[in-house]
Every structure is written in C-alpha cells, then in structure tokens.
CSV table of C-alpha atoms in Angstrom, one decimal:
chain,number,residue,atom,x,y,z
A,8,MET,CA,27.5,19.9,-124.5
A,9,LEU,CA,24.5,21.2,-126.5
A,10,PHE,CA,23.9,19.5,-129.9
A,11,PRO,CA,21.0,19.6,-132.3
A,12,PRO,CA,19.0,16.4,-131.6
A,13,PRO,CA,20.2,14.5,-134.7
A,14,LEU,CA,23.7,15.1,-134.2
A,15,ASN,CA,25.3,12.4,-132.0
A,16,PRO,CA,29.1,12.0,-132.3
A,17,LEU,CA,29.9,8.5,-133.4
A,18,PRO,CA,32.7,6.3,-132.0
A,19,PRO,CA,35.9,6.1,-134.0
A,20,ARG,CA,37.1,3.1,-136.0
A,21,GLU,CA,40.8,2.2,-136.3
A,22,GLY,CA,43.0,4.1,-138.8
A,23,LYS,CA,46.6,5.1,-139.6
A,24,ILE,CA,48.2,8.4,-140.6
A,25,TYR,CA,51.2,8.2,-143.0
A,26,PHE,CA,53.5,11.3,-143.3
A,27,LEU,CA,55.0,10.8,-146.7
A,28,ARG,CA,58.4,11.6,-145.6
A,29,ASP,CA,58.3,10.8,-141.9
A,30,HIS,CA,56.2,7.8,-141.4
A,31,HIS,CA,54.0,7.8,-138.3
A,32,ASN,CA,51.1,5.7,-137.4
A,33,SER,CA,47.3,6.7,-136.7
A,34,ARG,CA,44.3,7.4,-139.4
A,35,LEU,CA,41.0,9.7,-141.1
A,36,ILE,CA,37.3,10.6,-143.1
A,37,PHE,CA,34.3,12.6,-144.9
A,38,ILE,CA,30.4,13.4,-146.0
A,39,LYS,CA,26.9,12.4,-148.0
A,40,GLY,CA,23.1,13.5,-147.5
A,41,GLU,CA,20.3,15.5,-149.2
A,42,GLU,CA,20.5,16.8,-152.7
A,43,MET,CA,22.0,20.2,-152.6
A,44,SER,CA,20.7,23.3,-154.3
A,45,SER,CA,23.0,26.0,-155.7
A,46,GLU,CA,21.0,28.8,-154.1
A,47,SER,CA,22.5,30.6,-151.1
A,48,LEU,CA,20.4,33.0,-148.9
A,49,SER,CA,21.8,35.8,-151.0
A,50,SER,CA,23.2,34.6,-154.3
A,51,SER,CA,25.4,36.6,-156.7
A,52,LYS,CA,24.0,37.2,-160.2
A,53,LYS,CA,26.2,35.8,-163.1
A,54,GLN,CA,26.1,37.6,-166.4
A,55,LEU,CA,28.0,34.9,-168.2
A,56,ARG,CA,26.2,31.9,-169.7
A,57,THR,CA,29.0,29.5,-168.9
A,58,ALA,CA,29.3,30.4,-165.2
A,59,ARG,CA,25.7,29.1,-164.9
A,60,LEU,CA,27.0,25.8,-166.1
A,61,VAL,CA,29.2,25.2,-163.0
A,62,TRP,CA,26.4,23.9,-160.8
A,63,PRO,CA,25.3,21.1,-163.1
A,64,LEU,CA,29.1,20.3,-163.7
A,65,ALA,CA,29.6,20.0,-159.9
A,66,LYS,CA,26.3,17.9,-159.3
A,67,ASP,CA,27.5,15.5,-162.0
A,68,TYR,CA,31.0,15.2,-160.4
A,69,TYR,CA,29.4,14.3,-157.1
A,70,ALA,CA,27.0,11.8,-158.7
A,71,ARG,CA,29.9,10.2,-160.4
A,72,ALA,CA,31.8,10.0,-157.1
A,73,ARG,CA,28.8,8.2,-155.7
A,74,GLN,CA,28.7,5.8,-158.6
A,75,ALA,CA,32.5,5.1,-158.4
A,76,LYS,CA,31.8,4.0,-154.7
A,77,ILE,CA,29.2,1.5,-156.0
A,78,ASP,CA,31.5,0.3,-158.7
A,79,LYS,CA,34.1,-0.5,-156.0
A,80,ARG,CA,36.4,2.4,-157.2
A,81,LEU,CA,38.3,4.3,-154.5
A,82,VAL,CA,37.2,7.7,-153.2
A,83,VAL,CA,39.9,9.9,-151.7
A,84,TRP,CA,39.1,13.1,-149.5
A,85,THR,CA,41.5,15.9,-149.8
A,86,ILE,CA,42.2,19.4,-148.8
A,87,LEU,CA,42.7,22.1,-151.5
A,88,MET,CA,46.3,21.6,-152.4
A,89,ALA,CA,46.5,17.8,-152.8
A,90,PRO,CA,47.9,16.7,-156.3
A,91,PHE,CA,44.4,16.3,-157.9
A,92,GLU,CA,46.1,15.5,-161.3
A,93,LEU,CA,47.8,12.6,-159.9
A,94,LEU,CA,44.8,11.3,-158.3
A,95,HIS,CA,42.6,11.5,-161.4
A,96,ALA,CA,45.4,9.9,-163.3
A,97,MET,CA,45.3,6.8,-160.9
A,98,ASP,CA,41.5,6.4,-161.4
A,99,VAL,CA,40.6,7.4,-157.8
A,100,VAL,CA,38.0,10.0,-157.3
A,101,PRO,CA,39.2,13.0,-155.2
A,102,MET,CA,36.6,15.0,-153.3
A,103,MET,CA,38.0,18.4,-151.7
A,104,THR,CA,36.4,18.8,-148.2
A,105,GLU,CA,36.6,22.6,-148.4
A,106,HIS,CA,34.2,22.5,-151.5
A,107,PHE,CA,31.7,20.5,-149.7
A,108,SER,CA,31.8,22.7,-146.7
A,109,SER,CA,31.1,25.6,-148.9
A,110,LEU,CA,28.1,24.0,-150.3
A,111,LEU,CA,26.8,23.6,-146.8
A,112,ALA,CA,27.4,27.3,-146.2
A,113,ILE,CA,25.8,28.3,-149.5
A,114,LYS,CA,22.7,26.4,-148.5
A,115,GLN,CA,22.6,27.7,-145.0
A,116,LYS,CA,23.1,24.1,-143.5
A,117,ILE,CA,26.6,24.6,-142.0
A,118,VAL,CA,25.8,26.0,-138.4
A,119,PRO,CA,24.7,22.7,-136.7
A,120,TYR,CA,27.9,21.1,-137.9
A,121,LEU,CA,30.0,24.0,-136.5
A,122,GLU,CA,28.2,23.8,-133.3
A,123,LEU,CA,28.9,20.0,-132.9
A,124,ALA,CA,32.6,20.6,-133.5
A,125,GLU,CA,32.7,23.6,-131.1
A,126,GLY,CA,31.0,21.4,-128.5
A,127,MET,CA,33.9,19.1,-128.7
A,128,GLY,CA,36.3,21.8,-127.9
A,129,TYR,CA,37.0,23.3,-131.5
A,130,THR,CA,37.3,27.1,-131.2
A,131,ARG,CA,35.4,29.4,-133.3
A,132,ASN,CA,38.7,30.9,-134.2
A,133,SER,CA,39.7,28.0,-136.2
A,134,CYS,CA,38.6,27.5,-140.0
A,135,SER,CA,34.8,27.0,-140.3
A,136,PHE,CA,35.4,24.9,-143.4
A,137,HIS,CA,37.2,22.3,-141.4
A,138,ARG,CA,35.1,22.5,-138.3
A,139,ALA,CA,32.2,21.8,-140.5
A,140,VAL,CA,33.8,18.5,-141.7
A,141,ILE,CA,34.6,17.4,-138.3
A,142,GLY,CA,30.9,18.2,-137.2
A,143,PHE,CA,29.4,16.4,-140.1
A,144,ALA,CA,31.7,13.4,-140.1
A,145,LEU,CA,31.0,13.0,-136.4
A,146,SER,CA,27.3,13.6,-136.5
A,147,GLY,CA,26.3,10.1,-137.6
A,148,GLU,CA,24.1,11.5,-140.4
A,149,GLU,CA,24.1,9.9,-143.8
A,150,LEU,CA,26.8,11.3,-146.2
A,151,MET,CA,25.9,13.3,-149.3
A,152,ILE,CA,29.0,12.2,-150.8
A,153,PRO,CA,30.5,8.7,-150.5
A,154,GLU,CA,32.7,7.9,-147.4
A,155,PRO,CA,36.4,8.1,-148.3
A,156,ASP,CA,38.7,5.1,-148.5
A,157,PHE,CA,41.7,7.2,-147.7
A,158,PHE,CA,42.6,10.9,-147.3
A,159,VAL,CA,45.4,12.8,-148.9
A,160,SER,CA,46.5,16.1,-147.5
A,161,ALA,CA,49.5,18.7,-148.0
A,162,THR,CA,51.1,21.2,-145.9
A,163,ASN,CA,51.6,23.9,-148.8
A,164,ALA,CA,48.7,26.0,-148.2
A,165,CYS,CA,46.8,25.0,-145.0
A,166,ASP,CA,48.6,23.6,-142.0
A,167,GLY,CA,45.5,23.9,-139.8
A,168,GLY,CA,43.7,21.6,-142.3
A,169,VAL,CA,46.3,19.0,-142.1
A,170,LYS,CA,45.9,18.9,-138.3
A,171,VAL,CA,42.1,19.3,-137.8
A,172,HIS,CA,41.3,16.4,-140.1
A,173,ILE,CA,42.9,13.9,-138.0
A,174,PRO,CA,39.7,13.3,-135.8
A,175,VAL,CA,37.9,12.7,-139.0
A,176,THR,CA,40.2,9.9,-140.1
A,177,GLU,CA,39.9,8.5,-136.7
A,178,ARG,CA,36.2,8.3,-136.9
A,179,PHE,CA,36.2,6.6,-140.4
A,180,GLY,CA,39.4,4.4,-139.7
A,181,ILE,CA,41.1,5.1,-143.1
A,182,PRO,CA,44.7,5.9,-144.0
A,183,TYR,CA,45.7,9.5,-144.0
A,184,TYR,CA,48.5,10.6,-146.4
A,185,ILE,CA,50.3,13.8,-145.6
A,186,ILE,CA,52.6,15.4,-148.3
A,187,ASP,CA,55.1,17.7,-146.6
A,188,SER,CA,55.8,20.7,-148.8
A,189,PRO,CA,59.0,22.6,-148.6
A,190,TYR,CA,58.8,26.3,-148.2
A,191,ASN,CA,59.6,28.4,-151.3
A,192,THR,CA,61.7,31.4,-151.1
A,193,SER,CA,61.9,34.6,-153.2
A,194,GLU,CA,64.2,36.8,-155.1
A,195,GLY,CA,62.7,40.1,-156.0
A,196,GLY,CA,59.3,38.8,-155.1
A,197,VAL,CA,59.5,35.9,-157.5
A,198,SER,CA,59.4,32.4,-156.1
A,199,VAL,CA,62.7,30.5,-156.2
A,200,ILE,CA,62.5,26.6,-156.1
A,201,GLU,CA,65.8,24.8,-155.5
A,202,GLU,CA,66.3,21.3,-157.2
A,203,GLU,CA,66.6,19.6,-153.8
A,204,LYS,CA,63.0,20.8,-152.8
A,205,VAL,CA,61.7,19.4,-156.2
A,206,GLU,CA,63.5,16.2,-155.5
A,207,TYR,CA,62.0,16.0,-152.0
A,208,TYR,CA,58.5,16.7,-153.2
A,209,ARG,CA,58.9,14.2,-156.2
A,210,TYR,CA,60.0,11.6,-153.8
A,211,GLN,CA,56.9,11.9,-151.8
A,212,LEU,CA,54.6,11.7,-155.0
A,213,GLN,CA,56.4,8.5,-156.0
A,214,GLU,CA,55.6,7.1,-152.4
A,215,LEU,CA,52.0,8.2,-152.8
A,216,ILE,CA,51.9,6.4,-156.2
A,217,SER,CA,53.1,3.2,-154.6
A,218,ILE,CA,50.6,3.6,-151.8
A,219,ILE,CA,47.6,3.9,-154.0
A,220,GLU,CA,49.0,1.1,-156.4
A,221,GLU,CA,48.8,-1.1,-153.3
A,222,LEU,CA,45.2,0.1,-152.3
A,223,THR,CA,43.9,-0.3,-156.0
A,224,HIS,CA,46.1,-3.3,-157.0
A,225,LYS,CA,46.6,-1.4,-160.3
A,226,PRO,CA,49.9,0.1,-161.5
A,227,LEU,CA,50.1,3.6,-162.6
A,228,ASN,CA,49.7,4.0,-166.3
A,229,GLU,CA,52.4,6.3,-167.4
A,230,ASP,CA,50.5,7.2,-170.6
A,231,ARG,CA,47.3,8.1,-168.6
A,232,LEU,CA,49.4,10.2,-166.2
A,233,LYS,CA,50.9,12.2,-169.3
A,234,GLU,CA,47.3,12.6,-170.7
A,235,THR,CA,46.0,14.0,-167.3
A,236,ILE,CA,49.0,16.4,-166.9
A,237,GLY,CA,48.2,17.5,-170.5
A,238,PHE,CA,44.6,18.2,-169.8
A,239,ALA,CA,45.6,20.1,-166.6
A,240,LYS,CA,48.0,22.1,-168.6
A,241,GLN,CA,45.4,23.0,-171.1
A,242,ALA,CA,43.0,24.0,-168.5
A,243,ASN,CA,45.6,26.2,-166.8
A,244,ASP,CA,46.5,27.9,-170.1
A,245,LEU,CA,42.9,28.5,-171.1
A,246,TRP,CA,42.4,30.2,-167.5
A,247,LEU,CA,45.4,32.3,-168.2
A,248,GLU,CA,44.0,33.5,-171.5
A,249,ILE,CA,40.7,34.3,-169.8
A,250,ASN,CA,42.7,36.3,-167.4
A,251,GLU,CA,44.5,38.4,-170.2
A,252,LEU,CA,41.0,39.3,-171.6
A,253,ARG,CA,39.7,40.4,-168.2
A,254,LYS,CA,42.3,43.2,-168.3
A,255,SER,CA,40.1,44.7,-171.1
A,256,VAL,CA,38.1,48.0,-170.3
A,257,PRO,CA,35.2,47.6,-169.9
A,258,CYS,CA,35.9,44.2,-167.8
A,259,PRO,CA,34.0,41.3,-169.5
A,260,MET,CA,34.0,39.0,-166.3
A,261,SER,CA,34.0,39.9,-162.6
A,262,VAL,CA,34.8,38.1,-159.5
A,263,ALA,CA,31.2,37.1,-159.2
A,264,GLU,CA,31.8,34.8,-162.2
A,265,GLU,CA,35.4,34.0,-161.1
A,266,ALA,CA,34.2,32.6,-157.7
A,267,THR,CA,32.0,30.0,-159.5
A,268,THR,CA,33.9,29.2,-162.6
A,269,ILE,CA,37.1,28.5,-160.5
A,270,TYR,CA,35.5,25.2,-159.4
A,271,PRO,CA,37.1,23.0,-162.1
A,272,LEU,CA,40.5,24.4,-161.3
A,273,MET,CA,40.0,23.2,-157.6
A,274,GLN,CA,38.5,19.7,-158.1
A,275,MET,CA,38.8,18.8,-161.7
A,276,MET,CA,42.2,19.6,-162.8
A,277,GLY,CA,43.6,16.9,-165.1
A,278,THR,CA,40.1,16.0,-166.6
A,279,ARG,CA,38.9,16.4,-170.1
A,280,GLU,CA,35.7,18.1,-168.8
A,281,ALA,CA,37.7,20.9,-167.3
A,282,VAL,CA,39.3,21.6,-170.6
A,283,GLY,CA,36.0,21.7,-172.3
A,284,PHE,CA,34.5,24.1,-169.7
A,285,TYR,CA,37.3,26.5,-169.9
A,286,GLN,CA,37.2,26.6,-173.7
A,287,MET,CA,33.5,27.5,-173.6
A,288,LEU,CA,34.2,30.1,-170.9
A,289,LEU,CA,37.3,31.5,-173.2
A,290,ASN,CA,35.1,31.7,-176.1
A,291,GLU,CA,32.2,33.5,-174.2
A,292,VAL,CA,34.7,36.1,-172.7
A,293,LYS,CA,36.3,36.7,-176.2
A,294,GLU,CA,32.8,37.4,-177.5
A,295,ARG,CA,32.1,39.8,-174.8
A,296,VAL,CA,35.4,41.7,-175.3
A,297,LYS,CA,34.7,41.8,-179.1
A,298,GLU,CA,31.3,43.3,-178.5
A,299,GLY,CA,32.6,45.7,-175.7
A,300,LYS,CA,30.3,44.1,-173.2
A,301,GLY,CA,31.2,45.0,-169.5
A,302,ILE,CA,29.8,44.1,-166.3
A,303,VAL,CA,28.3,47.6,-165.7
A,304,GLU,CA,27.1,50.0,-168.3
A,305,ASN,CA,29.5,52.8,-167.3
A,306,GLU,CA,32.6,51.4,-165.5
A,307,LYS,CA,33.8,54.0,-163.0
A,308,HIS,CA,36.0,51.8,-160.8
A,309,ARG,CA,38.1,48.6,-161.1
A,310,LEU,CA,38.5,46.8,-157.8
A,311,LEU,CA,40.6,44.0,-156.8
A,312,TRP,CA,39.4,41.4,-154.2
A,313,LEU,CA,42.0,39.8,-152.0
A,314,GLY,CA,41.0,36.7,-149.9
A,315,PRO,CA,38.3,34.1,-150.0
A,316,ILE,CA,34.7,34.7,-150.9
A,317,ILE,CA,31.8,34.8,-148.2
A,318,ASN,CA,29.9,31.8,-149.1
A,319,TYR,CA,26.6,32.6,-147.5
A,320,ASP,CA,26.2,36.1,-149.1
A,321,THR,CA,27.8,36.1,-152.6
A,322,SER,CA,25.5,38.8,-153.7
A,323,LEU,CA,28.0,41.0,-151.9
A,324,LEU,CA,30.1,40.7,-155.0
A,325,ASN,CA,27.5,42.3,-157.2
A,326,TYR,CA,26.8,45.2,-154.6
A,327,PHE,CA,29.8,47.0,-156.0
A,328,GLU,CA,28.1,47.4,-159.4
A,329,GLU,CA,25.4,49.6,-157.9
A,330,PHE,CA,28.3,52.2,-157.6
A,331,GLY,CA,29.6,51.7,-161.1
A,332,ALA,CA,32.4,49.6,-159.8
A,333,VAL,CA,33.5,46.1,-160.9
A,334,LEU,CA,35.4,43.4,-159.0
A,335,VAL,CA,37.8,42.9,-161.9
A,336,LYS,CA,40.0,40.1,-160.3
A,337,SER,CA,40.7,38.2,-157.1
A,338,ASP,CA,43.9,36.3,-155.9
A,339,MET,CA,42.1,33.1,-155.3
A,340,ASP,CA,43.1,31.4,-158.7
A,341,TYR,CA,46.8,31.8,-157.7
A,342,ILE,CA,46.4,29.0,-155.5
A,343,TYR,CA,45.5,26.6,-158.2
A,344,LEU,CA,47.6,27.8,-161.1
A,345,GLY,CA,51.0,26.4,-162.1
A,346,ASP,CA,52.9,25.4,-165.4
A,347,LEU,CA,53.0,21.6,-166.0
A,348,ASP,CA,55.0,19.5,-168.6
A,349,PRO,CA,53.2,16.2,-169.5
A,350,GLU,CA,56.8,15.0,-170.5
A,351,ASN,CA,58.1,15.5,-167.1
A,352,PRO,CA,54.9,15.1,-165.0
A,353,LEU,CA,56.2,14.5,-161.3
A,354,ASP,CA,58.8,17.2,-161.4
A,355,SER,CA,56.5,19.8,-162.8
A,356,LEU,CA,53.7,18.8,-160.3
A,357,ALA,CA,56.3,19.4,-157.6
A,358,ARG,CA,57.1,22.8,-158.8
A,359,LYS,CA,53.5,23.7,-159.2
A,360,TYR,CA,52.6,22.8,-155.6
A,361,ILE,CA,55.7,24.1,-154.1
A,362,SER,CA,55.3,27.5,-155.8
A,363,ASN,CA,51.9,28.1,-154.4
A,364,PHE,CA,52.0,31.7,-153.4
A,365,PHE,CA,50.8,31.0,-149.9
A,366,ASN,CA,53.6,28.6,-149.4
A,367,GLY,CA,56.4,31.0,-149.1
A,368,ILE,CA,57.3,34.6,-147.8
A,369,VAL,CA,54.8,37.5,-148.0
A,370,GLU,CA,57.0,39.2,-150.6
A,371,ASN,CA,55.7,36.6,-153.2
A,372,ARG,CA,52.1,37.8,-152.6
A,373,ILE,CA,53.1,41.5,-152.5
A,374,HIS,CA,54.8,40.9,-155.9
A,375,ILE,CA,51.7,39.3,-157.4
A,376,THR,CA,49.4,41.8,-156.1
A,377,LYS,CA,51.3,44.8,-157.5
A,378,GLU,CA,51.3,43.0,-161.0
A,379,MET,CA,47.4,42.7,-160.7
A,380,VAL,CA,47.1,46.3,-159.8
A,381,ARG,CA,49.1,47.3,-162.7
A,382,ASP,CA,47.8,45.0,-165.4
A,383,TYR,CA,44.2,45.3,-164.4
A,384,LYS,CA,44.3,49.1,-163.8
A,385,ILE,CA,42.9,48.7,-160.4
A,386,ASP,CA,42.0,51.8,-158.2
A,387,GLY,CA,40.9,50.2,-155.1
A,388,MET,CA,41.3,46.9,-153.1
A,389,ILE,CA,38.7,44.9,-151.0
A,390,ILE,CA,40.4,42.6,-148.5
A,391,TYR,CA,38.4,39.9,-146.9
A,392,SER,CA,40.0,38.8,-143.6
A,393,HIS,CA,38.8,35.2,-142.8
A,394,ARG,CA,39.5,35.0,-139.1
A,395,GLY,CA,40.0,31.2,-139.3
A,396,CYS,CA,42.8,31.3,-141.8
A,397,ARG,CA,46.3,32.5,-140.7
A,398,LEU,CA,47.7,32.1,-144.3
A,399,PHE,CA,45.2,34.7,-145.6
A,400,CYS,CA,45.2,37.1,-142.6
A,401,GLY,CA,48.8,36.9,-141.8
A,402,GLY,CA,50.1,39.0,-144.7
A,403,GLN,CA,47.3,41.0,-145.4
A,404,ARG,CA,48.4,44.3,-143.7
A,405,ALA,CA,51.8,43.9,-145.4
A,406,VAL,CA,50.2,43.7,-148.7
A,407,MET,CA,47.9,46.7,-148.1
A,408,ASP,CA,50.8,49.0,-147.0
A,409,ALA,CA,52.9,47.9,-150.0
A,410,ILE,CA,50.1,48.6,-152.4
A,411,SER,CA,49.3,51.9,-150.7
A,412,GLU,CA,52.9,53.1,-150.7
A,413,GLU,CA,53.7,52.3,-154.3
A,414,PHE,CA,50.3,53.1,-156.0
A,415,GLY,CA,48.4,55.3,-153.4
A,416,ILE,CA,45.3,53.4,-153.9
A,417,PRO,CA,43.0,52.7,-150.8
A,418,SER,CA,41.7,49.4,-149.3
A,419,LEU,CA,38.7,48.4,-147.5
A,420,LEU,CA,39.3,45.5,-145.0
A,421,ILE,CA,36.1,43.3,-144.1
A,422,GLY,CA,36.6,41.0,-141.3
A,423,GLY,CA,34.6,38.0,-140.7
A,424,ASP,CA,34.2,34.1,-141.4
A,425,LEU,CA,33.7,33.0,-144.9
A,426,SER,CA,31.3,30.2,-144.0
A,427,ASP,CA,29.9,30.9,-140.5
A,428,VAL,CA,27.0,33.2,-140.9
A,429,ARG,CA,26.3,33.7,-137.1
A,430,ASP,CA,28.3,36.9,-136.6
A,431,TYR,CA,27.4,38.3,-140.1
A,432,ASN,CA,25.9,41.8,-140.3
A,433,ARG,CA,24.9,42.2,-143.8
A,434,ASP,CA,23.8,46.0,-143.3
A,435,GLN,CA,26.9,46.9,-141.6
A,436,VAL,CA,29.2,45.3,-144.4
A,437,ARG,CA,27.1,47.2,-147.0
A,438,ASN,CA,27.5,50.5,-145.1
A,439,GLN,CA,31.3,49.9,-145.0
A,440,ILE,CA,31.2,49.5,-148.8
A,441,GLU,CA,29.1,52.5,-149.3
A,442,ASN,CA,31.4,54.6,-147.4
A,443,PHE,CA,34.4,53.2,-149.2
A,444,MET,CA,32.8,53.9,-152.6
A,445,ASP,CA,32.0,57.5,-151.7
A,446,MET,CA,35.6,57.9,-150.8
A,447,LEU,CA,36.7,56.5,-154.1
A,448,ASP,CA,34.4,58.8,-155.9
A,449,SER,CA,35.8,61.9,-154.1
A,450,LYS,CA,39.2,60.9,-155.5
A,451,ARG,CA,38.3,60.9,-159.2
C-alpha cells in the first residue's frame, strides 16, 4: 500500500461499542493539527456581514474544545445527527466529525487522508467525509482537535457513518454509543411519528444520560437541560424567521451565505452563542429586505439547491449570479431543524431527530421540496449528487420527476464528491451551468 510518508497507521487501543437499545461490545475516535484557514482553493463571496463572522465563531469553538480537554472535561465526537442539545446540557464538548472533514476539504488538505483510508480497503464510493476521519485518525499525526473521550452516533441520517467510524473507535480505544432511530412514516407527505417511537428514542436518551453521568461523575442538571433546550428552540425559531425573509424578491440571502451560517445549527445548538449569532443574522436580513437589497442587481431566476455543498469549490455558489440568478434556498437546513419544548425536553428531542426528513420515505422530501418551490418562487433546481451518500442520492430522481410533473420546472443534476477534489473538473461543471442557464433564459 502506498501512503504519503508521514501517514503510518497506528495500532488500535482497546474499546467498546454500545448500541443504546441492543448492547454489544467493541469501541471508537477523532482529530488535531495545524491552525486552519477558512480559505478554499476557490471560496464563495459572502455579501452578508454576519456570514463573515462564522469562521471566528468556529475557531473559538475549536479552541474551547482544546481548553476543555486541558481542564479535564470530556470531549465527544459525533456524526451530524447526534443530540447536541443534550450533550451541551451535560457539559461535555461535542465535535462533529463531518465538520472537521469539511475543513480539511476547504483547505485542500483532505486527499492524503482519503488515500490512506483507500489503501486500507475503503472504497472511493464511500463518503469522503468518513474516509477522511479514518485516514486522519489512523495516520499518527497530531490532532487539530482534542482526542475524544467517547463517540456518539445515530442511525437517523447516515447509516454509513455509524459503521465506518468503528475502526476509529478501535484505534482510540474509547466507548462508542449508537442511538437507533426508528423510521418515520408519512401521510400526504407529512411525517407521522407514533408515540411508541418517541418512547423508544426517549429511552435511549435516558440511557445516554446515565452513561454520561457515569463518565463525568456528575448528574444531569434538569434546569440546565431546560435552558439548553430553550436556547436551541430560540435558534431554531430565529432561523425560521430568516427563511421567511428569504422568500422576498429580491432575495436578501443566498445559499452561499446559508452554507456558512448553518454552522451553529450543526454543532452549537443549545448554546447561548448560537442564539446571539442568529439574532444578528436576522437583524441584517431584515435590514436588507427593508432596503430592497438583493444578491444580484436584476434578479432573473430563483434557484433551489438540493444536496450537500461542494467544499473545495464554494465559489460555484456565486457563479449563478453571473447569469442574473440567485440560489435562494437549499434543503440542507432541514436536517437540523425541529420544534423543541423546554418543558418536555426528552420527548421533543426524540420528535426532532425522528422527524429528520432523511429518516423516512422519499414522499417527505418531495413534500418539503414542493413547499420550497412554491414559497420561494423557484424556477429551476440544481441537484448535487454526492456519490458517497445513499440518503441524498437515493431519492433525487424521484424528487426531480415529482417537481417537473407538478411545476414544469427544469433541473440540473451535477454528480461528484463533495470533499474529494481528485475527479473534479471545474470547467466542465461551469459549462453544464452555462448550458442550463441558457435553457432557463429561453423559457422566459
């Protein structure tokens, strides 16, 4: 196997995996290294002042995680749908592995770690986010973020991520806790969550609480949990207000800003800082709507982006603006949104995570996409098909066909890998966009 010279896989330590409903034995890991820059090879331009505050916010969060480790507080690695609100309430520091992988991709540092994982037998058809974590964890390099004390995962958005992190846990020799999320069904495209599913998920949250109490030697503070859920609800509601304003014509905030400002929704839900950030963002978007400020001077087309964002070429999000088009909205935020009740924290957390629109039948996604097309006055869709994600790719054709049938609007499907730049042809993708925009112009 050919690895870059500094990348030599380290032997595993002992560990354990706990399925929070079906207990098994085994175990898990994550990353730290050089100071990261926010610049990619080709970064998007952000017109909103608040969007430019995200990178300092993220750097501060990583710095506090390192300090927490020094202070003997526990650091927990997670995948994107772990219950961050509960983890913040219990005074442990959650670090989302997908976010760190995206930082590696943005800075063009990810490929050596992908190659290391591939040399160990992990196919390039698997998610590059998770291959990067495996590669970095097994490389032996110093971690940019503190080593984890345990890992929390969930099955409600990314089943591949649950499995692929097992060798990481084995390398670090730490506990791995997996929350099994019941599948949500649908009536008329709207999620239906039966009480027995809420009870099942709540039981696992209670188990996780007991486990963390044992690890930290501190009981859960019920008032702190209510406060944390309250902060999460405020942040969620502020984001929904921002989304309402984005329906305005001209559009005051594009997907270029959304892709950045979504960060607190991902990793900081349940914190006071997330609430403050979204209040600032809401105030700025309100100001832009009041002044009639749009992303482009003469808005010709309003586009919907479905799927993840390409990390190594985020300037692609601005390229549409050269044609008088704005990416008005994406579907990425629906992964993180959900109504919460501080007076009923565990049940409302269960409902939030079960109702994730990837944790159910494709009719849920079709229903949400139709709502976005209507509400945001969409006349074209851009669909990014990340080859490593079955959840995103699996229903994309069904969504395209349903939207075409009901609204008659066209879609452009772009295939590739959101973090692996090796197969990316920048000119080819831009040619696809040019042809698509010419076609949209011809329909006016």
